[in-house]
């Protein structure tokens, strides 16, 4: 009877006693326990009743798509799109290196994910992410050399502050002096 009080207690009960249809609606109220129910109790099978709760959390949405559905989870995409890391990983792992337009604004906020998205997913410049990329010498150089295959003026102030990347930028991107 106490298991009916909240999702954690319901999940704890089914963890010890096995699947219980009567407790599924209680578990389905929480993203974490819905995901864990699908993984641990249903042995990596879908838990349709819990999907709306799972879809509210980027971490559980991404992992549900990856480990349970082994493919796209449209219901969870709005939550995933709010997180830069999971947006990038969704494009890479779930969409199999195809763009995830909904997640691009989040990806564009971080130099690492913006660069990786341009280099590995888009395989072309990612204008939306260039402002973030330009904040870091290493990623500015790498973006210029590996994505643009030419100068990246927006990133040059960051590059100019780093002796090593200034040298690399002059040698491999500008192929001459960096002024």
N, CA, C and O of each residue as an XYZ file, in Angstrom:
716
protein
N       0.825     -1.207      0.000
C       0.000      0.000      0.000
C       0.864      1.263      0.000
O       0.525      2.247     -0.657
N       1.970      1.236      0.729
C       2.848      2.403      0.786
C       3.478      2.694     -0.582
O       3.797      3.846     -0.875
N       3.661      1.672     -1.417
C       4.248      1.843     -2.746
C       3.390      2.738     -3.629
O       3.888      3.309     -4.599
N       2.114      2.865     -3.307
C       1.208      3.691     -4.114
C       1.375      5.182     -3.828
O       0.751      6.013     -4.488
N       2.204      5.522     -2.860
C       2.342      6.910     -2.428
C       3.185      7.766     -3.368
O       2.859      8.934     -3.584
N       4.263      7.216     -3.934
C       5.078      8.022     -4.849
C       5.890      7.123     -5.782
O       6.046      5.933     -5.512
N       6.411      7.691     -6.888
C       7.134      6.891     -7.877
C       8.360      6.156     -7.324
O       8.630      5.023     -7.720
N       9.095      6.788     -6.421
C      10.280      6.124     -5.882
C       9.901      4.867     -5.101
O      10.508      3.811     -5.276
N       8.910      4.989     -4.255
C       8.487      3.831     -3.461
C       7.905      2.739     -4.359
O       8.128      1.550     -4.130
N       7.163      3.155     -5.374
C       6.601      2.180     -6.312
C       7.735      1.461     -7.047
O       7.699      0.243     -7.218
N       8.728      2.216     -7.474
C       9.855      1.598     -8.163
C      10.634      0.673     -7.233
O      11.016     -0.429     -7.626
N      10.866      1.119     -6.012
C      11.558      0.270     -5.042
C      10.806     -1.055     -4.841
O      11.422     -2.116     -4.735
N       9.491     -0.980     -4.792
C       8.672     -2.178     -4.617
C       8.846     -3.135     -5.803
O       9.100     -4.324     -5.607
N       8.711     -2.622     -7.028
C       8.830     -3.504     -8.198
C      10.259     -4.009     -8.368
O      10.472     -5.073     -8.949
N      11.228     -3.266     -7.875
C      12.617     -3.736     -7.941
C      12.810     -4.995     -7.109
O      13.601     -5.871     -7.458
N      12.080     -5.070     -6.010
C      12.195     -6.234     -5.121
C      11.222     -7.363     -5.478
O      11.526     -8.542     -5.301
N      10.040     -6.973     -5.987
C       8.969     -7.963     -6.188
C       8.616     -8.228     -7.646
O       7.814     -9.116     -7.934
N       9.193     -7.481     -8.556
C       8.908     -7.689     -9.975
C       7.804     -6.780    -10.500
O       7.180     -6.024     -9.756
N       7.592     -6.878    -11.774
C       6.633     -6.045    -12.498
C       5.255     -6.074    -11.836
O       4.774     -7.126    -11.416
N       4.630     -4.890    -11.752
C       3.310     -4.768    -11.127
C       2.510     -3.729    -11.910
O       2.779     -2.531    -11.818
N       1.539     -4.188    -12.670
C       0.723     -3.307    -13.527
C       0.026     -2.218    -12.722
O      -0.173     -1.111    -13.222
N      -0.342     -2.516    -11.497
C      -1.053     -1.540    -10.663
C      -0.152     -0.364    -10.275
O      -0.640      0.746    -10.058
N       1.143     -0.601    -10.189
C       2.075      0.460     -9.808
C       2.644      1.234    -10.999
O       3.259      2.285    -10.818
N       2.445      0.728    -12.201
C       2.991      1.399    -13.392
C       2.513      2.844    -13.547
O       3.327      3.702    -13.887
N       1.233      3.156    -13.315
C       0.815      4.561    -13.448
C       1.498      5.494    -12.439
O       1.681      6.678    -12.718
N       1.866      4.976    -11.294
C       2.558      5.786    -10.288
C       4.003      6.020    -10.724
O       4.506      7.141    -10.651
N       4.657      4.970    -11.171
C       6.025      5.076    -11.667
C       6.072      6.018    -12.871
O       7.022      6.784    -13.032
N       5.052      5.954    -13.704
C       4.995      6.738    -14.945
C       4.903      8.249    -14.719
O       4.954      9.017    -15.680
N       4.771      8.675    -13.489
C       4.720     10.110    -13.188
C       6.107     10.745    -13.132
O       6.217     11.971    -13.134
N       7.157      9.947    -13.081
C       8.512     10.443    -12.878
C       9.443      9.971    -13.999
O       9.444      8.793    -14.356
N      10.231     10.891    -14.547
C      11.114     10.551    -15.669
C      12.186      9.526    -15.273
O      12.416      8.555    -15.994
N      12.829      9.743    -14.147
C      13.893      8.842    -13.712
C      13.376      7.421    -13.492
O      13.966      6.461    -13.986
N      12.296      7.289    -12.767
C      11.792      5.950    -12.448
C      11.118      5.293    -13.644
O      11.107      4.066    -13.749
N      10.564      6.080    -14.533
C      10.013      5.513    -15.774
C      11.133      4.930    -16.621
O      11.019      3.823    -17.146
N      12.219      5.692    -16.747
C      13.361      5.197    -17.517
C      13.943      3.945    -16.863
O      14.199      2.947    -17.537
N      14.148      4.004    -15.564
C      14.718      2.845    -14.853
C      13.789      1.632    -14.917
O      14.250      0.492    -14.964
N      12.483      1.884    -14.919
C      11.514      0.786    -15.051
C      11.700      0.100    -16.406
O      11.715     -1.128    -16.495
N      11.842      0.907    -17.454
C      12.035      0.345    -18.794
C      13.334     -0.457    -18.869
O      13.363     -1.541    -19.452
N      14.389      0.066    -18.288
C      15.697     -0.606    -18.334
C      15.746     -1.822    -17.412
O      16.052     -2.931    -17.850
N      15.443     -1.604    -16.133
C      15.663     -2.631    -15.112
C      14.543     -3.666    -14.995
O      14.805     -4.860    -14.845
N      13.320     -3.208    -15.062
C      12.200     -4.118    -14.823
C      11.686     -4.736    -16.122
O      11.385     -5.928    -16.177
N      11.590     -3.916    -17.158
C      11.119     -4.424    -18.455
C      12.271     -4.935    -19.324
O      12.055     -5.350    -20.462
N      13.474     -4.905    -18.796
C      14.664     -5.424    -19.474
C      14.864     -4.781    -20.847
O      14.927     -5.450    -21.879
N      14.962     -3.434    -20.805
C      15.240     -2.612    -21.991
C      14.145     -2.683    -23.056
O      14.416     -2.690    -24.256
N      12.927     -2.736    -22.589
C      11.767     -2.674    -23.497
C      11.054     -1.341    -23.270
O      11.234     -0.704    -22.232
N      10.263     -0.931    -24.226
C       9.571      0.360    -24.109
C       8.576      0.352    -22.951
O       7.995     -0.675    -22.603
N       8.408      1.515    -22.383
C       7.428      1.739    -21.320
C       6.582      2.928    -21.779
O       6.798      4.062    -21.353
N       5.621      2.646    -22.652
C       4.801      3.692    -23.284
C       4.142      4.603    -22.252
O       4.090      5.818    -22.446
N       3.647      4.040    -21.179
C       2.969      4.823    -20.152
C       3.905      5.868    -19.536
O       3.459      6.950    -19.154
N       5.173      5.553    -19.441
C       6.144      6.465    -18.842
C       6.801      7.431    -19.813
O       7.533      8.322    -19.383
N       6.563      7.280    -21.100
C       7.227      8.123    -22.093
C       6.941      9.618    -21.926
O       7.863     10.414    -22.102
N       5.717     10.044    -21.597
C       5.520     11.488    -21.395
C       6.390     12.062    -20.264
O       6.881     13.186    -20.372
N       6.576     11.311    -19.207
C       7.452     11.781    -18.110
C       8.912     11.762    -18.547
O       9.652     12.708    -18.278
N       9.323     10.705    -19.209
C      10.693     10.603    -19.706
C      10.997     11.784    -20.629
O      12.089     12.352    -20.585
N      10.032     12.143    -21.454
C      10.200     13.200    -22.455
C      10.412     14.586    -21.852
O      10.722     15.527    -22.584
N      10.257     14.732    -20.575
C      10.463     16.035    -19.926
C      11.919     16.268    -19.522
O      12.285     17.381    -19.146
N      12.738     15.242    -19.594
C      14.111     15.324    -19.100
C      15.101     15.011    -20.224
O      15.000     13.949    -20.838
N      16.056     15.903    -20.512
C      16.984     15.640    -21.617
C      17.829     14.379    -21.431
O      18.032     13.625    -22.382
N      18.318     14.150    -20.223
C      19.152     12.982    -19.959
C      18.379     11.681    -20.202
O      18.848     10.794    -20.916
N      17.211     11.580    -19.609
C      16.440     10.343    -19.757
C      15.869     10.201    -21.159
O      15.737      9.085    -21.661
N      15.529     11.310    -21.798
C      15.034     11.247    -23.183
C      16.112     10.709    -24.113
O      15.864      9.816    -24.923
N      17.318     11.268    -23.983
C      18.414     10.801    -24.837
C      18.700      9.323    -24.579
O      18.806      8.536    -25.519
N      18.824      8.953    -23.324
C      19.157      7.565    -23.006
C      18.033      6.593    -23.358
O      18.298      5.444    -23.709
N      16.797      7.036    -23.268
C      15.664      6.198    -23.693
C      15.762      5.960    -25.203
O      15.570      4.839    -25.673
N      16.059      7.012    -25.950
C      16.225      6.879    -27.399
C      17.381      5.935    -27.722
O      17.262      5.078    -28.597
N      18.486      6.093    -27.020
C      19.685      5.305    -27.313
C      19.576      3.847    -26.869
O      19.900      2.939    -27.634
N      19.126      3.623    -25.651
C      19.171      2.276    -25.080
C      17.883      1.474    -25.205
O      17.914      0.244    -25.233
N      16.761      2.160    -25.278
C      15.490      1.442    -25.351
C      14.973      1.426    -26.791
O      14.747      0.359    -27.363
N      14.789      2.604    -27.367
C      14.243      2.690    -28.716
C      15.283      2.370    -29.782
O      14.952      1.903    -30.872
N      16.539      2.628    -29.452
C      17.630      2.463    -30.411
C      17.329      3.241    -31.693
O      17.580      2.784    -32.808
N      16.785      4.423    -31.481
C      16.430      5.300    -32.593
C      15.776      6.558    -32.059
O      15.844      6.850    -30.865
N      15.154      7.287    -32.936
C      14.584      8.583    -32.601
C      13.470      8.500    -31.546
O      12.723      7.525    -31.470
N      13.396      9.559    -30.744
C      12.360      9.708    -29.721
C      11.765     11.102    -29.893
O      12.088     12.002    -29.117
N      10.899     11.306    -30.894
C      10.348     12.635    -31.178
C       9.704     13.314    -29.965
O       9.817     14.529    -29.805
N       9.041     12.547    -29.123
C       8.400     13.112    -27.939
C       9.419     13.778    -27.010
O       9.103     14.773    -26.358
N      10.613     13.248    -26.949
C      11.648     13.783    -26.078
C      12.543     14.839    -26.711
O      13.365     15.442    -26.021
N      12.401     15.069    -27.995
C      13.288     16.011    -28.686
C      13.230     17.439    -28.137
O      14.279     18.076    -28.049
N      12.063     17.977    -27.761
C      12.082     19.331    -27.187
C      12.919     19.434    -25.911
O      13.589     20.444    -25.698
N      12.892     18.425    -25.074
C      13.715     18.441    -23.853
C      15.191     18.286    -24.208
O      16.040     18.995    -23.668
N      15.493     17.373    -25.103
C      16.872     17.158    -25.536
C      17.437     18.454    -26.113
O      18.591     18.804    -25.864
N      16.619     19.157    -26.881
C      17.060     20.380    -27.575
C      17.448     21.506    -26.626
O      18.072     22.476    -27.056
N      17.103     21.407    -25.379
C      17.472     22.438    -24.398
C      18.880     22.242    -23.847
O      19.416     23.128    -23.182
N      19.472     21.104    -24.117
C      20.777     20.764    -23.550
C      21.817     20.620    -24.660
O      21.615     19.845    -25.595
N      22.926     21.355    -24.569
C      23.945     21.347    -25.629
C      24.578     19.973    -25.821
O      24.768     19.525    -26.951
N      24.901     19.312    -24.726
C      25.558     18.006    -24.837
C      24.630     16.959    -25.441
O      25.009     16.252    -26.374
N      23.429     16.862    -24.914
C      22.512     15.836    -25.419
C      22.010     16.151    -26.821
O      21.686     15.234    -27.575
N      21.940     17.426    -27.185
C      21.587     17.782    -28.560
C      22.657     17.288    -29.525
O      22.352     16.699    -30.562
N      23.915     17.537    -29.169
C      25.015     17.059    -30.010
C      25.017     15.531    -30.080
O      25.119     14.954    -31.162
N      24.903     14.889    -28.936
C      24.914     13.420    -28.907
C      23.719     12.818    -29.646
O      23.838     11.761    -30.265
N      22.577     13.488    -29.582
C      21.394     13.019    -30.306
C      21.670     13.057    -31.812
O      21.345     12.111    -32.529
N      22.266     14.145    -32.284
C      22.612     14.250    -33.703
C      23.621     13.179    -34.092
O      23.502     12.549    -35.143
N      24.613     12.981    -33.233
C      25.690     12.029    -33.523
C      25.240     10.574    -33.405
O      25.419      9.788    -34.336
N      24.664     10.223    -32.275
C      24.376      8.813    -31.985
C      23.004      8.336    -32.451
O      22.868      7.206    -32.922
N      22.006      9.173    -32.324
C      20.647      8.743    -32.650
C      20.314      9.034    -34.110
O      19.779      8.177    -34.815
N      20.630     10.235    -34.556
C      20.349     10.613    -35.945
C      21.469     10.169    -36.886
O      21.408     10.423    -38.089
N      22.473      9.517    -36.351
C      23.590      8.966    -37.129
C      24.291     10.043    -37.958
O      24.394      9.954    -39.181
N      24.768     11.064    -37.242
C      25.536     12.163    -37.837
C      24.736     13.013    -38.821
O      25.264     13.505    -39.818
N      23.470     13.169    -38.518
C      22.625     14.077    -39.299
C      22.261     15.270    -38.411
O      22.203     15.132    -37.189
N      22.017     16.430    -39.007
C      21.705     17.621    -38.206
C      20.469     17.451    -37.333
O      19.505     16.782    -37.706
N      20.525     18.069    -36.175
C      19.397     18.130    -35.246
C      19.054     19.605    -35.100
O      19.489     20.264    -34.156
N      18.272     20.113    -36.039
C      17.962     21.548    -36.125
C      17.396     22.091    -34.820
O      17.762     23.187    -34.394
N      16.523     21.346    -34.193
C      15.892     21.797    -32.954
C      16.926     22.062    -31.857
O      16.733     22.950    -31.027
N      18.004     21.311    -31.848
C      19.034     21.452    -30.826
C      20.145     22.434    -31.167
O      21.003     22.702    -30.326
N      20.152     22.971    -32.370
C      21.241     23.852    -32.783
C      21.417     25.095    -31.909
O      22.558     25.468    -31.636
N      20.336     25.761    -31.453
C      20.559     26.918    -30.569
C      21.311     26.556    -29.278
O      22.135     27.341    -28.810
N      21.043     25.403    -28.713
C      21.764     24.982    -27.500
C      23.203     24.624    -27.832
O      24.121     25.017    -27.112
N      23.408     23.889    -28.906
C      24.752     23.497    -29.332
C      25.605     24.738    -29.576
O      26.789     24.760    -29.239
N      25.009     25.756    -30.156
C      25.723     26.975    -30.543
C      26.237     27.779    -29.358
O      27.000     28.725    -29.555
N      25.853     27.443    -28.155
C      26.272     28.190    -26.972
C      27.626     27.757    -26.419
O      28.181     28.428    -25.548
N      28.160     26.652    -26.910
C      29.390     26.103    -26.342
C      30.421     25.875    -27.439
O      30.104     25.290    -28.475
N      31.649     26.330    -27.221
C      32.679     26.225    -28.260
C      32.977     24.771    -28.634
O      33.175     24.467    -29.811
N      33.009     23.889    -27.670
C      33.341     22.487    -27.945
C      32.262     21.831    -28.798
O      32.558     21.252    -29.843
N      31.014     21.921    -28.356
C      29.933     21.267    -29.098
C      29.664     21.953    -30.427
O      29.315     21.286    -31.401
N      29.817     23.265    -30.490
C      29.617     23.984    -31.751
C      30.667     23.538    -32.778
O      30.350     23.288    -33.940
N      31.920     23.446    -32.325
C      32.976     22.979    -33.229
C      32.716     21.541    -33.668
O      32.749     21.240    -34.861
N      32.461     20.666    -32.724
C      32.234     19.251    -33.064
C      31.038     19.085    -33.997
O      31.068     18.268    -34.917
N      29.997     19.859    -33.757
C      28.805     19.793    -34.601
C      29.152     20.212    -36.035
O      28.743     19.557    -36.994
N      29.901     21.297    -36.172
C      30.306     21.758    -37.505
C      31.195     20.711    -38.189
O      30.981     20.357    -39.348
N      32.178     20.234    -37.459
C      33.183     19.330    -38.025
C      32.634     17.934    -38.332
O      32.897     17.386    -39.403
N      31.881     17.364    -37.406
C      31.488     15.963    -37.533
C      30.063     15.724    -38.008
O      29.774     14.685    -38.602
N      29.177     16.666    -37.754
C      27.778     16.470    -38.151
C      27.495     17.214    -39.453
O      27.105     16.606    -40.450
N      27.691     18.517    -39.440
C      27.392     19.316    -40.626
C      28.441     19.145    -41.719
O      28.131     19.157    -42.910
N      29.698     18.983    -41.283
C      30.830     18.911    -42.210
C      30.896     20.164    -43.081
O      31.270     20.122    -44.253
N      30.519     21.268    -42.461
C      30.574     22.582    -43.111
C      30.443     23.639    -42.012
O      30.176     23.289    -40.862
N      30.621     24.910    -42.334
C      30.526     25.950    -41.308
C      29.180     25.950    -40.581
O      28.132     25.663    -41.160
N      29.250     26.280    -39.304
C      28.070     26.370    -38.438
C      28.004     27.812    -37.956
O      28.486     28.136    -36.870
N      27.410     28.668    -38.764
C      27.370     30.110    -38.490
C      26.818     30.416    -37.108
O      27.341     31.283    -36.408
N      25.771     29.716    -36.709
C      25.140     29.951    -35.415
C      26.116     29.729    -34.251
O      25.986     30.365    -33.205
N      27.073     28.845    -34.428
C      28.011     28.514    -33.360
C      29.334     29.255    -33.412
O      30.169     29.088    -32.523
N      29.536     30.054    -34.419
C      30.841     30.709    -34.587
C      31.195     31.663    -33.449
O      32.369     31.793    -33.103
N      30.221     32.321    -32.872
C      30.503     33.246    -31.763
C      31.094     32.483    -30.568
O      32.039     32.952    -29.934
N      30.544     31.331    -30.276
C      31.067     30.510    -29.170
C      32.434     29.941    -29.518
O      33.340     29.951    -28.685
N      32.590     29.450    -30.728
C      33.874     28.887    -31.158
C      34.971     29.942    -31.041
O      36.096     29.639    -30.643
N      34.635     31.172    -31.388
C      35.605     32.272    -31.404
C      36.118     32.655    -30.024
O      37.042     33.462    -29.920
N      35.554     32.107    -28.981
C      36.013     32.424    -27.623
C      37.226     31.605    -27.204
O      37.826     31.881    -26.165
N      37.593     30.610    -27.989
C      38.647     29.675    -27.595
C      39.687     29.541    -28.701
O      39.337     29.330    -29.863
N      40.953     29.662    -28.348
C      42.038     29.596    -29.332
C      42.094     28.251    -30.047
O      42.175     28.198    -31.274
N      42.052     27.171    -29.281
C      42.158     25.841    -29.874
C      41.024     25.572    -30.847
O      41.259     25.111    -31.964
N      39.800     25.854    -30.434
C      38.663     25.559    -31.303
C      38.565     26.541    -32.465
O      38.079     26.183    -33.538
N      39.018     27.761    -32.266
C      39.061     28.715    -33.382
C      40.046     28.249    -34.446
O      39.746     28.259    -35.640
N      41.232     27.839    -33.988
C      42.221     27.311    -34.937
C      41.687     26.071    -35.642
O      41.768     25.967    -36.866
N      41.148     25.140    -34.881
C      40.642     23.888    -35.456
C      39.488     24.137    -36.424
O      39.376     23.468    -37.451
N      38.647     25.087    -36.096
C      37.529     25.447    -36.977
C      38.066     26.026    -38.283
O      37.596     25.669    -39.363
N      39.052     26.922    -38.185
C      39.649     27.515    -39.377
C      40.326     26.447    -40.234
O      40.143     26.408    -41.451
N      41.101     25.590    -39.598
C      41.883     24.592    -40.312
C      41.055     23.399    -40.787
O      41.263     22.905    -41.895
N      40.121     22.934    -39.962
C      39.408     21.696    -40.276
C      38.017     21.854    -40.850
O      37.481     20.916    -41.440
N      37.423     23.022    -40.689
C      36.061     23.233    -41.206
C      36.070     24.261    -42.330
O      35.587     24.001    -43.432
N      36.620     25.420    -42.038
C      36.633     26.497    -43.035
C      37.703     26.305    -44.113
O      37.559     26.774    -45.241
N      38.774     25.607    -43.742
C      39.924     25.466    -44.630
C      40.428     26.828    -45.094
O      40.825     27.022    -46.243
N      40.393     27.754    -44.149
C      40.848     29.109    -44.424
C      40.692     29.964    -43.185
O      40.316     29.458    -42.127
N      40.971     31.239    -43.295
C      40.951     32.139    -42.139
C      39.600     32.194    -41.426
O      38.542     32.027    -42.034
N      39.674     32.429    -40.139
C      38.491     32.608    -39.290
C      38.687     33.909    -38.539
O      39.087     33.888    -37.376
N      38.415     35.054    -39.177
C      38.675     36.353    -38.549
C      38.022     36.535    -37.182
O      38.607     37.157    -36.296
N      36.833     36.005    -37.006
C      36.138     36.143    -35.725
C      36.925     35.487    -34.590
O      36.869     35.949    -33.451
N      37.644     34.430    -34.889
C      38.414     33.715    -33.875
C      39.841     34.197    -33.711
O      40.543     33.751    -32.803
N      40.274     35.084    -34.557
C      41.674     35.529    -34.500
C      42.064     36.217    -33.191
O      43.196     36.032    -32.744
N      41.190     36.999    -32.555
C      41.597     37.569    -31.256
C      41.922     36.489    -30.210
O      42.878     36.639    -29.450
N      41.148     35.425    -30.167
C      41.442     34.337    -29.220
C      42.718     33.614    -29.614
O      43.543     33.296    -28.758
N      42.885     33.355    -30.894
C      44.080     32.670    -31.383
C      45.331     33.493    -31.061
O      46.359     32.947    -30.659
N      45.230     34.805    -31.243
C      46.378     35.695    -31.036
C      46.876     35.694    -29.592
O      48.020     36.071    -29.339
N      46.059     35.289    -28.665
C      46.452     35.248    -27.255
C      47.201     33.964    -26.888
O      47.704     33.834    -25.772
N      47.274     33.029    -27.817
C      47.892     31.735    -27.547
C      49.075     31.530    -28.486
O      48.906     31.478    -29.705
N      50.257     31.415    -27.923
C      51.475     31.297    -28.724
C      51.427     30.101    -29.674
O      51.706     30.241    -30.865
N      51.080     28.942    -29.159
C      51.057     27.726    -29.977
C      50.050     27.836    -31.118
O      50.393     27.578    -32.271
N      48.806     28.217    -30.807
C      47.784     28.265    -31.859
C      48.004     29.424    -32.820
O      47.568     29.357    -33.969
N      48.669     30.482    -32.379
C      49.056     31.557    -33.296
C      50.035     31.021    -34.336
O      49.910     31.284    -35.533
N      51.003     30.267    -33.848
C      51.990     29.661    -34.748
C      51.306     28.700    -35.723
O      51.542     28.767    -36.929
N      50.465     27.814    -35.204
C      49.772     26.829    -36.049
C      48.865     27.517    -37.074
O      48.798     27.106    -38.232
N      48.179     28.553    -36.639
C      47.274     29.310    -37.518
C      48.066     29.956    -38.660
O      47.661     29.891    -39.820
N      49.187     30.571    -38.321
C      50.027     31.197    -39.347
C      50.584     30.152    -40.318
O      50.598     30.365    -41.530
N      51.036     29.039    -39.778
C      51.661     28.005    -40.593
C      50.660     27.262    -41.492
O      50.894     27.108    -42.691
N      49.548     26.805    -40.908
C      48.647     25.920    -41.656
C      47.403     26.580    -42.252
O      46.829     26.072    -43.214
N      46.991     27.706    -41.683
C      45.794     28.359    -42.201
C      46.185     29.535    -43.104
O      45.765     29.613    -44.258
N      46.984     30.432    -42.563
C      47.381     31.603    -43.342
C      48.536     31.302    -44.295
O      48.715     31.970    -45.313
N      49.305     30.291    -43.941
C      50.478     29.894    -44.712
C      51.428     31.082    -44.903
O      52.044     31.267    -45.952
N      51.507     31.857    -43.854
C      52.372     33.032    -43.858
C      52.223     33.764    -42.549
O      51.649     33.215    -41.609
N      52.715     34.982    -42.448
C      52.667     35.729    -41.180
C      51.241     35.975    -40.679
O      50.312     36.186    -41.459
N      51.105     35.942    -39.385
C      49.833     36.241    -38.706
C      49.991     37.626    -38.135
O      50.705     37.816    -37.150
N      49.338     38.593    -38.735
C      49.513     39.993    -38.339
C      48.374     40.488    -37.492
O      48.371     41.647    -37.077
